[in-house]
CSV table of C-alpha atoms and ligand atoms in Angstrom, one decimal:
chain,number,residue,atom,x,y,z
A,1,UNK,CA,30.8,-18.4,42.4
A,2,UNK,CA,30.3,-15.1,42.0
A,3,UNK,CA,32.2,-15.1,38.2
A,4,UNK,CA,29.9,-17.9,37.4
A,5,UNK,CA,26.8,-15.7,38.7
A,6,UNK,CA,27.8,-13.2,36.5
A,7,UNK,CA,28.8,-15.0,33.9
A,8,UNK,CA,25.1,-17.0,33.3
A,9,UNK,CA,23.4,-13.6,34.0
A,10,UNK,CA,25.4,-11.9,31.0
A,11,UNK,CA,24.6,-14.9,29.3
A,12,UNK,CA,20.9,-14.9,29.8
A,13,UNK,CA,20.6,-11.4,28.8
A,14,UNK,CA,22.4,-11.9,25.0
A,15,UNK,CA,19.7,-14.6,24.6
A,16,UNK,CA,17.1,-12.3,25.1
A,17,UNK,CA,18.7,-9.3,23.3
A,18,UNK,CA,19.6,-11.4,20.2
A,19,UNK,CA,15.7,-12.4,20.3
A,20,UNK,CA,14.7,-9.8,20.2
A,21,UNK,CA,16.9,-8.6,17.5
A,22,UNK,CA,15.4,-11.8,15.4
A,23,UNK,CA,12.2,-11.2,16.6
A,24,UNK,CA,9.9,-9.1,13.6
A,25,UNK,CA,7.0,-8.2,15.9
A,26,UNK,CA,10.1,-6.2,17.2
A,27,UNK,CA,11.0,-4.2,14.2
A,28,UNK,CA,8.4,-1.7,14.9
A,29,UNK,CA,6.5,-2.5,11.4
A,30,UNK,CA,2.7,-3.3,11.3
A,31,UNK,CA,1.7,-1.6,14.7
A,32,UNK,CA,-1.5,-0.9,12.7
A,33,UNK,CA,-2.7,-2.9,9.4
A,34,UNK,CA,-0.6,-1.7,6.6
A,35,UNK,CA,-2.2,0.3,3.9
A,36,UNK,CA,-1.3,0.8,-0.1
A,37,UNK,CA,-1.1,-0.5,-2.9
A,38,UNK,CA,0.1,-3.6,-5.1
A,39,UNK,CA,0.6,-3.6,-8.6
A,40,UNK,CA,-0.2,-8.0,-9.2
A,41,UNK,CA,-4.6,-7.6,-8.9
A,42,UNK,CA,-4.6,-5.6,-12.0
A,43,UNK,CA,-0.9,-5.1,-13.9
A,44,UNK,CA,0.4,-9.1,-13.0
A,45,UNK,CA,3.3,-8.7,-15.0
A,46,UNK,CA,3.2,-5.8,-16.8
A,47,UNK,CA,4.6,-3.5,-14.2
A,48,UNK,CA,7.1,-1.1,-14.5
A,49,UNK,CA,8.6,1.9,-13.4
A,50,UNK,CA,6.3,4.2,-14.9
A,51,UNK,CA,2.8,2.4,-13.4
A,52,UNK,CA,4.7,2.9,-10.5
A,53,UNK,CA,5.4,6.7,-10.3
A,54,UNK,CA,2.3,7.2,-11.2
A,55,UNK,CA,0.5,5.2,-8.6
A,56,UNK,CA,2.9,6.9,-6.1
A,57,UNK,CA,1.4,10.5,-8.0
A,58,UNK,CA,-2.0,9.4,-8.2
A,59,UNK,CA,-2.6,8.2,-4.0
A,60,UNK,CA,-1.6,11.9,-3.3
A,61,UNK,CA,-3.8,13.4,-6.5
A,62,UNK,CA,-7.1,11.3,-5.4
A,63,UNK,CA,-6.5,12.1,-1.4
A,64,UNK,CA,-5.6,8.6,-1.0
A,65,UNK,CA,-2.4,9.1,0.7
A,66,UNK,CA,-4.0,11.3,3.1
A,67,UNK,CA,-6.0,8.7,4.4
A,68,UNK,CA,-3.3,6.3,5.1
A,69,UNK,CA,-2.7,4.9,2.1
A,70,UNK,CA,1.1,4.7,1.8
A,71,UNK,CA,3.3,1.5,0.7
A,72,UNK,CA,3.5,1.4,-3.0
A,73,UNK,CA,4.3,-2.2,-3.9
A,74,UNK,CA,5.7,-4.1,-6.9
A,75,UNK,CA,4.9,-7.3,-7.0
A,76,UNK,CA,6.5,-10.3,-8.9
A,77,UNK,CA,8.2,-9.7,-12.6
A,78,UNK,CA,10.3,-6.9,-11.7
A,79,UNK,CA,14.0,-8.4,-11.9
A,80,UNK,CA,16.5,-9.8,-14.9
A,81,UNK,CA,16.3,-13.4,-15.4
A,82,UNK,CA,19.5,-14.2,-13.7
A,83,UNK,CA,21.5,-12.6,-10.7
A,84,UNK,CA,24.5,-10.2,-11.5
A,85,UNK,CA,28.1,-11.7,-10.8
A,86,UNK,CA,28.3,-10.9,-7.3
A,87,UNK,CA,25.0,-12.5,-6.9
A,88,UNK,CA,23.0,-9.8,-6.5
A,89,UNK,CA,19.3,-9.3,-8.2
A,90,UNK,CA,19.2,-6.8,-10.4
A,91,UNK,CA,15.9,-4.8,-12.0
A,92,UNK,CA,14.7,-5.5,-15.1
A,93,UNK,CA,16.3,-3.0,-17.1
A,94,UNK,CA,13.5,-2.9,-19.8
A,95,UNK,CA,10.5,-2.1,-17.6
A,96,UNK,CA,12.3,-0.3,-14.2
A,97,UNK,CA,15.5,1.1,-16.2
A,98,UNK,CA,16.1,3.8,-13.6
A,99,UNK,CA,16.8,0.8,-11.4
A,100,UNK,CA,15.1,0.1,-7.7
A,101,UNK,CA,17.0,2.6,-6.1
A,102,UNK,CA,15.9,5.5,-7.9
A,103,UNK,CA,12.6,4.2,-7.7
A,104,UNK,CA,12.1,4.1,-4.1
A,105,UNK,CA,13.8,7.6,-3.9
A,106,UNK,CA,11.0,8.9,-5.9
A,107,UNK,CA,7.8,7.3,-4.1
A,108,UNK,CA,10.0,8.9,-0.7
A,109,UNK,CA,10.1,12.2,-1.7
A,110,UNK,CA,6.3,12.0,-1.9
A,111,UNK,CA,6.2,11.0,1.4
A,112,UNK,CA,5.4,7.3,1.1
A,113,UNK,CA,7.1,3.8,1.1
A,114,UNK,CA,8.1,1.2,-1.4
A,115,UNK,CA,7.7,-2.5,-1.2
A,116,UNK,CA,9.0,-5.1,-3.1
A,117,UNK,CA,8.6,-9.2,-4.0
A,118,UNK,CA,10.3,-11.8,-3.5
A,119,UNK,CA,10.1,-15.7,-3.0
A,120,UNK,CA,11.1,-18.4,0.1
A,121,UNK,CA,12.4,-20.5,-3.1
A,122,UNK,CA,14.6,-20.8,-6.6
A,123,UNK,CA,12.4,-19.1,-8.5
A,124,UNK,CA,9.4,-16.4,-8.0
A,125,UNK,CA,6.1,-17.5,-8.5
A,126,UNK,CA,6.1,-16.3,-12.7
A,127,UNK,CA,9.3,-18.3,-12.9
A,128,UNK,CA,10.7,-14.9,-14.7
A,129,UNK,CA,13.0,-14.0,-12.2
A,130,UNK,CA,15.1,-16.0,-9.0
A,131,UNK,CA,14.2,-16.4,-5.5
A,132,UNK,CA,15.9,-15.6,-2.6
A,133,UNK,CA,16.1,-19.4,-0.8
A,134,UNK,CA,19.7,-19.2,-0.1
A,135,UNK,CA,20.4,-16.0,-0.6
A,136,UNK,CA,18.3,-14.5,2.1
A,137,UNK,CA,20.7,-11.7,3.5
A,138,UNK,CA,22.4,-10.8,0.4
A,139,UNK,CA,19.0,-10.0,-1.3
A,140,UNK,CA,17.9,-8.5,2.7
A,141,UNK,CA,21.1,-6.2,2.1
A,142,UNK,CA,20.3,-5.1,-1.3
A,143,UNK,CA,16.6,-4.3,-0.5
A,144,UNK,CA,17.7,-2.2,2.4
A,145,UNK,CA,20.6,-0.5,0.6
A,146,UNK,CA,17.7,0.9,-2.2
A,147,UNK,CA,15.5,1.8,0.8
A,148,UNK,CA,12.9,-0.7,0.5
A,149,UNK,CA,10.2,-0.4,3.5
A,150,UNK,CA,8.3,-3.9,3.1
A,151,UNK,CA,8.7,-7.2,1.6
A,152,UNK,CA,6.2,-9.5,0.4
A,153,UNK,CA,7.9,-12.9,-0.1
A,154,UNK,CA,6.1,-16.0,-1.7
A,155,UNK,CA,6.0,-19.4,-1.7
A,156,UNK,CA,6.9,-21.4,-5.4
A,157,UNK,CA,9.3,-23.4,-6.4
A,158,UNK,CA,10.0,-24.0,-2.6
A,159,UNK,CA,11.8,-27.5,-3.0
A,160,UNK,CA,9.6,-28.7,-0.6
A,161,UNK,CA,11.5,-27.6,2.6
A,162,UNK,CA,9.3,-26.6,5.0
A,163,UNK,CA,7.9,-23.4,5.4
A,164,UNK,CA,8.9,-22.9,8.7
A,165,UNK,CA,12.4,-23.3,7.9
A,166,UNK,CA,12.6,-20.9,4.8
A,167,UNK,CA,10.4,-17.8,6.7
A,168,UNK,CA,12.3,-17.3,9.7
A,169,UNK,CA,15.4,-17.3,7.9
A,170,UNK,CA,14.4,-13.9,5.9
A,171,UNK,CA,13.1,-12.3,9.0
A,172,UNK,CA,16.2,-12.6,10.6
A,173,UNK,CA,18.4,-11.3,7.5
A,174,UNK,CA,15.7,-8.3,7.2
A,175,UNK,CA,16.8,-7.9,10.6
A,176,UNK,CA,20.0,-7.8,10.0
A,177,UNK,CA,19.7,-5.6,7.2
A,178,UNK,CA,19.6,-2.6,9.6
A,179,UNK,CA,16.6,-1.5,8.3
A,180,UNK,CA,12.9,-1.6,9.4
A,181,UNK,CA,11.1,-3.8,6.3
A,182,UNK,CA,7.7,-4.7,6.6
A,183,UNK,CA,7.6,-8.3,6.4
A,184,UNK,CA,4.7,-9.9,4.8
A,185,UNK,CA,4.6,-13.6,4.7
A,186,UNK,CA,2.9,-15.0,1.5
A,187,UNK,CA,2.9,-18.6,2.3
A,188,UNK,CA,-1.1,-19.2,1.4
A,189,UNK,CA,-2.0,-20.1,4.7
A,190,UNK,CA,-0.6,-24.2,3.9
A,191,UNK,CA,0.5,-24.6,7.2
A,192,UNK,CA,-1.6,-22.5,9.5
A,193,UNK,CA,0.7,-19.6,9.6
A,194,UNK,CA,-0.8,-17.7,12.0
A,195,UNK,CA,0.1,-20.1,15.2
A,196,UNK,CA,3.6,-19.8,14.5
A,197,UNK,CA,4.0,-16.1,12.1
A,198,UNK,CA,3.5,-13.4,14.8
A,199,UNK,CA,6.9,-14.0,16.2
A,200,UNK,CA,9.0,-13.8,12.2
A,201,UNK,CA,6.7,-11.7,10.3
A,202,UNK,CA,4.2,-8.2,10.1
A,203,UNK,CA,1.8,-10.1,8.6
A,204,UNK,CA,1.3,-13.4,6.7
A,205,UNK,CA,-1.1,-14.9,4.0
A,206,UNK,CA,-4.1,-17.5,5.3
A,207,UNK,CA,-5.2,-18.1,2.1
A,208,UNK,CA,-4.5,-18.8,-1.7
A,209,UNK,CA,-5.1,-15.7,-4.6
A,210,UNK,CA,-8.0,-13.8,-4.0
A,211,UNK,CA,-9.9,-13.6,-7.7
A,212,UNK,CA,-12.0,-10.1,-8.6
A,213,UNK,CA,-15.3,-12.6,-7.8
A,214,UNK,CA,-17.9,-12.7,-4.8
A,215,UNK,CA,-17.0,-16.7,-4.5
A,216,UNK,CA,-13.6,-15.1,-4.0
A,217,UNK,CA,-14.0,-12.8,-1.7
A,218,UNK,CA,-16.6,-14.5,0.7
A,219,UNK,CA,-14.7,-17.5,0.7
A,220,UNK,CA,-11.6,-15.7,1.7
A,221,UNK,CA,-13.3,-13.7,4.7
A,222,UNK,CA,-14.5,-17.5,5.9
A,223,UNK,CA,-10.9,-18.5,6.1
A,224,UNK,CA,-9.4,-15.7,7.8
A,225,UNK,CA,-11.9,-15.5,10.1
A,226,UNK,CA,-11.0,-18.9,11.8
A,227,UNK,CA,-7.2,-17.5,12.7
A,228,UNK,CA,-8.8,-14.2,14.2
A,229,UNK,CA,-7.4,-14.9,17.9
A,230,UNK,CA,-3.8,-14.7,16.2
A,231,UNK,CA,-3.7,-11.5,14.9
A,232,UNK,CA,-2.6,-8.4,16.7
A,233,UNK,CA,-0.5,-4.9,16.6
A,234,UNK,CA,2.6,-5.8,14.9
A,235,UNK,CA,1.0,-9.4,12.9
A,236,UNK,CA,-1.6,-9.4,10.7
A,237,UNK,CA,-3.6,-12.6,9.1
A,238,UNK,CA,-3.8,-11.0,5.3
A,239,UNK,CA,-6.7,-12.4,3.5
A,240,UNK,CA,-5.0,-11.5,0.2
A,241,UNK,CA,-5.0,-8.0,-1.6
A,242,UNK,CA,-8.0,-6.1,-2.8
A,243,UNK,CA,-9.9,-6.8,-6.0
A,244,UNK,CA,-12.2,-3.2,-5.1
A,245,UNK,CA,-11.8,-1.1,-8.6
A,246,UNK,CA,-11.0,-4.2,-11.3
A,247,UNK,CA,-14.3,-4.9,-12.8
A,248,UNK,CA,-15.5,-8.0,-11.6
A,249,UNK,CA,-17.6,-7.5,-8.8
A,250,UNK,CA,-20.8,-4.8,-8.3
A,251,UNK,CA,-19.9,-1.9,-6.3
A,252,UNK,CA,-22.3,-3.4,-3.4
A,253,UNK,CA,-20.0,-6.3,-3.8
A,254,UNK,CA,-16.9,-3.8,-3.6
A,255,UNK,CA,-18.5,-2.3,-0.6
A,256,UNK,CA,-18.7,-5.6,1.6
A,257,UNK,CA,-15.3,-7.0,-0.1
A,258,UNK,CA,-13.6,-3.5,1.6
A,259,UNK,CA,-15.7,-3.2,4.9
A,260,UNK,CA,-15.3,-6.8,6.0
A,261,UNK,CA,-11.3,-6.6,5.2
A,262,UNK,CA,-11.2,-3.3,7.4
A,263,UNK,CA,-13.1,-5.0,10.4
A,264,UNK,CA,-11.0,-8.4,10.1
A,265,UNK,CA,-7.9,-5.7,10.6
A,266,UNK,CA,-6.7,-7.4,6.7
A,267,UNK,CA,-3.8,-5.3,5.4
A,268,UNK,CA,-5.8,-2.6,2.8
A,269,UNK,CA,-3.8,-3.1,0.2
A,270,UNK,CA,-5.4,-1.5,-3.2
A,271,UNK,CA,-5.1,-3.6,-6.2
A,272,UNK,CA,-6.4,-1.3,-9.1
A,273,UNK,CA,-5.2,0.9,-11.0
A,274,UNK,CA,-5.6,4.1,-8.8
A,275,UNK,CA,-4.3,6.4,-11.8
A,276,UNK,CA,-7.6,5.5,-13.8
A,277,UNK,CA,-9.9,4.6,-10.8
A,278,UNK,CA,-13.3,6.2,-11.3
A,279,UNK,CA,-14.8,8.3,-8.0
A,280,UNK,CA,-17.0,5.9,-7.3
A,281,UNK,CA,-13.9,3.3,-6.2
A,282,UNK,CA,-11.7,5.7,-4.2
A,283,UNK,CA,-14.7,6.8,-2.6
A,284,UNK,CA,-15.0,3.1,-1.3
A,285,UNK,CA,-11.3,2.5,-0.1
A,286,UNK,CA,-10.9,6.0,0.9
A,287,UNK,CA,-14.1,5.7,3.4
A,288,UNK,CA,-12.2,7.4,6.3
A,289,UNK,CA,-15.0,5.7,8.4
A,290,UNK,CA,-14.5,2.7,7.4
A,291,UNK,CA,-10.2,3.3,7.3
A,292,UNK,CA,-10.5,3.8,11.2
A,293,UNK,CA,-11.6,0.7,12.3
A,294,UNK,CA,-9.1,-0.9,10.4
A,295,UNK,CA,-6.4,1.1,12.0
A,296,UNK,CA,-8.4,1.6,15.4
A,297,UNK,CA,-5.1,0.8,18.1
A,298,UNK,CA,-6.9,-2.2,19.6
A,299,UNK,CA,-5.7,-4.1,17.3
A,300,UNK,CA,-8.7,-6.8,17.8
A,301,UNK,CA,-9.8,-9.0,14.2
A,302,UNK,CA,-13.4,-8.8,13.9
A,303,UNK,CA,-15.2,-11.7,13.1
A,304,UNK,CA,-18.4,-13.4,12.1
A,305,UNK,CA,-20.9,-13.2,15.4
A,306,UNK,CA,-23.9,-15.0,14.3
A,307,UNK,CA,-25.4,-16.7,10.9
A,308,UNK,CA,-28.7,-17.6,10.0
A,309,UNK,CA,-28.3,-19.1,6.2
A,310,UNK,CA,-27.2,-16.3,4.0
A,311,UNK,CA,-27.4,-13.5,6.7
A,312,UNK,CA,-24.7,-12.8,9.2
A,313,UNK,CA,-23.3,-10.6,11.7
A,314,UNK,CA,-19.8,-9.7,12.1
A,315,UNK,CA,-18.5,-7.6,14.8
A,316,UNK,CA,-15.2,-7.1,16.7
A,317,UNK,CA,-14.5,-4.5,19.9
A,318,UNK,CA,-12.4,-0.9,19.2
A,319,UNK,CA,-11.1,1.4,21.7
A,320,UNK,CA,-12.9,3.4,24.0
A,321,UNK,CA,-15.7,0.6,24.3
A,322,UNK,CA,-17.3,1.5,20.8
A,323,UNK,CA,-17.7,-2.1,19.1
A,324,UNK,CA,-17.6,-2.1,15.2
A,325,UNK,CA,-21.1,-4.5,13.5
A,326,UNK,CA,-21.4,-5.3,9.8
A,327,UNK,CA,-24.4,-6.6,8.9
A,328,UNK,CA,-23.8,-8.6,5.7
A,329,UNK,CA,-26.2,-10.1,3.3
A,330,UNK,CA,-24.7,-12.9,1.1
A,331,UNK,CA,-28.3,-14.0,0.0
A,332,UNK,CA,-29.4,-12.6,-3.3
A,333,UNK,CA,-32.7,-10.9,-2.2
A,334,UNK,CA,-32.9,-7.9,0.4
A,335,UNK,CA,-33.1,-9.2,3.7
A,336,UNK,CA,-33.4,-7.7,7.0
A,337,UNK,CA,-30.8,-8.7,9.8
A,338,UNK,CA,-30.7,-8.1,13.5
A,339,UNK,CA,-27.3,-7.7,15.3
A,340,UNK,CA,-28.2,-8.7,19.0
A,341,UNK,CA,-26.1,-7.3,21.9
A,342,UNK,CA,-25.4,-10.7,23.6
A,343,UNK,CA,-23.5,-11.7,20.3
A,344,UNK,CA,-21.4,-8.4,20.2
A,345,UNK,CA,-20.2,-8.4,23.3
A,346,UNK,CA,-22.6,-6.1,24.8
A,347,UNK,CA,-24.7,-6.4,27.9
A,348,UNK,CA,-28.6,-6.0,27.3
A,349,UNK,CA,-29.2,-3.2,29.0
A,350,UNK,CA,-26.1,-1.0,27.5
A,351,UNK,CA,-28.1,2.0,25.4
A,352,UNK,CA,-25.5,3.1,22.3
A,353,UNK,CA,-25.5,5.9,19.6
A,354,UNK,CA,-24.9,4.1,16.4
A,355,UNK,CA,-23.6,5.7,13.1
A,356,UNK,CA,-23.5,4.1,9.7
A,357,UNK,CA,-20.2,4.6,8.3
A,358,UNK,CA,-21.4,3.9,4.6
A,359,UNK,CA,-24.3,6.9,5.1
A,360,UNK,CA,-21.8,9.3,7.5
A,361,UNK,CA,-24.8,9.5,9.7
A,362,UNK,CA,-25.9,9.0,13.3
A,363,UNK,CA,-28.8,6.7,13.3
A,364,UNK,CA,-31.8,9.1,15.0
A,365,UNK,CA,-32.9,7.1,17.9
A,366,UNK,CA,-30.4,5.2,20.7
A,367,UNK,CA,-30.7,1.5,20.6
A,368,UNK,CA,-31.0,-0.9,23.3
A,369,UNK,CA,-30.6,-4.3,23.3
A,370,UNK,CA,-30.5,-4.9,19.4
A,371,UNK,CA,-29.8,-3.5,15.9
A,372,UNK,CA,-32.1,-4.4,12.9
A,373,UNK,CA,-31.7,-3.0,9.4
A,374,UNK,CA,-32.7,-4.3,5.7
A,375,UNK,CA,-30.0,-4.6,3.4
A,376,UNK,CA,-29.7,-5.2,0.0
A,377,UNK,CA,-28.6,-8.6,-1.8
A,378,UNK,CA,-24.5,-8.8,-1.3
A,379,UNK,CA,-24.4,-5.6,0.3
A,380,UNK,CA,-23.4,-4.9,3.8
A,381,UNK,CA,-24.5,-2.1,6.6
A,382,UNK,CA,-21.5,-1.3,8.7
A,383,UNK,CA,-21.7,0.9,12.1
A,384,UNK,CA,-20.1,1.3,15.0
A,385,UNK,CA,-21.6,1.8,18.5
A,386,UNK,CA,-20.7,3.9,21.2
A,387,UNK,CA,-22.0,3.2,24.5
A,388,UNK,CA,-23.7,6.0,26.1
A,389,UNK,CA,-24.7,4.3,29.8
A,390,UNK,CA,-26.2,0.3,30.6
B,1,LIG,C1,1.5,-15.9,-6.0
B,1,LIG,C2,1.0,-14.9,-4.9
B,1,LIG,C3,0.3,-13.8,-5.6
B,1,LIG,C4,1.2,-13.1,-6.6
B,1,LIG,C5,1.8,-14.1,-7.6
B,1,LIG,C6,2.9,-13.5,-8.4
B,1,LIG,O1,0.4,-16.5,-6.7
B,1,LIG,O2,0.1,-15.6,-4.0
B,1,LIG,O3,-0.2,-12.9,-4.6
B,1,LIG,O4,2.3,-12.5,-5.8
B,1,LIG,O5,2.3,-15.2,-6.9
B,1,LIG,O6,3.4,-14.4,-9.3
């Protein structure tokens, strides 16, 4: 009786070890929204080595870095046609001929991480280069053995098996791999991702490519705003990357495209060119302000409070009680909004300090009850509150 006793107990507890083993909200990754960069928003498939360096030289030239900017990530296009005879992916040797290896060695010794691309089928998304379905730990091993830090992993040429067969099985071989890899689902959100991602990836994808427009981008935070409840320290929802820096958009339309990622705790992933960006656009994604309630350790996705046409609130709780309100004009004349307490989770008679995290300023008088300010067309006021008594 007693062997038996023991015998179900040991039992039990290799279940629950080899969970969590398998388990990616495990591997320690994604505690806070990741932060970086991605080469596809602006370089698609021109990348190569050189872009790369020089992002990794240019996040710590602007200040970026310092701010918690730190995966630099290649996106799709960066391997040879076909696998090596063992199998194995191997870089393009006419755009990364130092190979991936000495690559990630470099962006290291400046103190930050590399990320890398793959795809949950035959082929990547480009069609220039394979897929890991079916090869899931031998490509895991390879990325681990060049000191990768965080895979983003797509969803072509998928065969149609089901998602939720193809994206666990990379978790567990990036588990396996022995070392800690960020994984980032990019599935487009096709089968709700977020009821069954937290427990196999770091963050995943809840909708399809994000375009440098403001169709784009509002659309987007509409979407990713319905999965809110699912997100959390160690599993993100990721709208897509950001389009702040490429051209397309007005740089009040850059301003709401980055604050309303940073309160919907969105992975801040840059997607310009940072080597070239002017002032104006590292100023907006390096907003240190704006950076903390992204990374604030609640770990709670803000979300859209109230709506009347055009005009909404969105607001989400941060530590120490302070609650974090955009106030978001999608209309295209200036419009005045009002955030009321009883929609931001605040009781009516709680007095706050507010500061505007755009301006760097404490608003001069406390606020009770409500907080009204115009704001331009497609432009956004963002604040956060701290309670001072009520
Ligand atoms: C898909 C992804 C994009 C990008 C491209 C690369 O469309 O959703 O983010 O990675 O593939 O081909």
């Amino acid at each position: 009786m007693k062997i038996m006793h023991f015998l179900l107990i040991s039992l039990l507890a290799f279940v629950f070890w080899d969970q969590s083993q398998t388990n990616a909200a495990s591997n320690g990754a994604g505690r806070r929204p990741p932060m970086g960069w991605n080469s596809w928003n602006h370089f698609g498939c021109s990348v190569d080595e050189n872009i790369v360096r020089g992002t990794a030289d240019a996040l710590l030239s602007t200040g970026l870095s310092r701010v918690g900017y730190e995966y630099v990530n290649i996106d799709d296009c960066w391997a040879e046609q076909n696998r090596d005879a063992q199998g194995n992916l191997v870089a393009k040797a006419s755009k990364f001929p130092s190979g991936i290896k000495a690559l990630a060695d470099y962006v290291h010794s400046k103190g930050l991480k590399l990320g890398i691309y793959s795809d949950a089928g035959s082929y990547t998304c480009s069609k220039t280069m394979p897929g890991s379905l079916g090869h899931e730990q031998q490509d895991a091993n390879t990325f681990a053995s060049w000191g990768i830090d965080y895979l983003k992993y797509d969803n072509c040429f998928n065969g149609g098996i089901e998602a939720r067969k193809r994206y666990p099985t990379m978790s567990e071989a990036l588990m396996k791999s022995g070392r800690p890899i960020f994984y980032s689902m990019c599935e487009w959100g096709e089968q709700n991702p977020a009821t069954w991602a937290p427990n196999i990836a770091n963050s995943w994808r809840t909708t399809g490519d994000i375009q440098d427009n403001w169709d784009s981008i509002t659309s987007r935070a509409d979407q990713n705003n319905q999965w809110a409840a699912y997100a959390g320290p160690g599993g993100w929802n990721d709208p897509d990357m950001l389009e702040v820096g490429n051209g397309g958009m007005t740089i009040e339309e850059y301003r709401s495209h980055f604050s309303i990622w940073a309160l919907m705790k969105a992975p801040l992933l840059i997607g310009c060119d940072v080597r070239t960006a002017s002032q104006e656009i590292t100023q907006i994604v390096g907003n240190k302000e704006v950076i903390n309630v992204n990374q604030d350790l609640l770990g709670v996705q803000g979300t859209k409070v109230s709506q009347q046409g055009n005009l909404e609130v969105w607001a989400g709780p941060l530590t120490n009680k302070r609650v974090a309100v955009i106030l978001w004009n999608r209309s295209s004349s200036t419009a005045s909004i009002t955030a009321q307490w009883q929609n931001i989770d605040l009781s009516s008679n709680v007095v706050v300090q507010a500061r505007d995290l755009w301006a760097h300023r404490n608003l001069p008088t406390r606020l009770q009850g409500s907080l009204t300010s115009n704001v331009e067309p497609h432009a956004c006021k963002m604040y956060i509150l701290t309670p001072l008594y009520g």
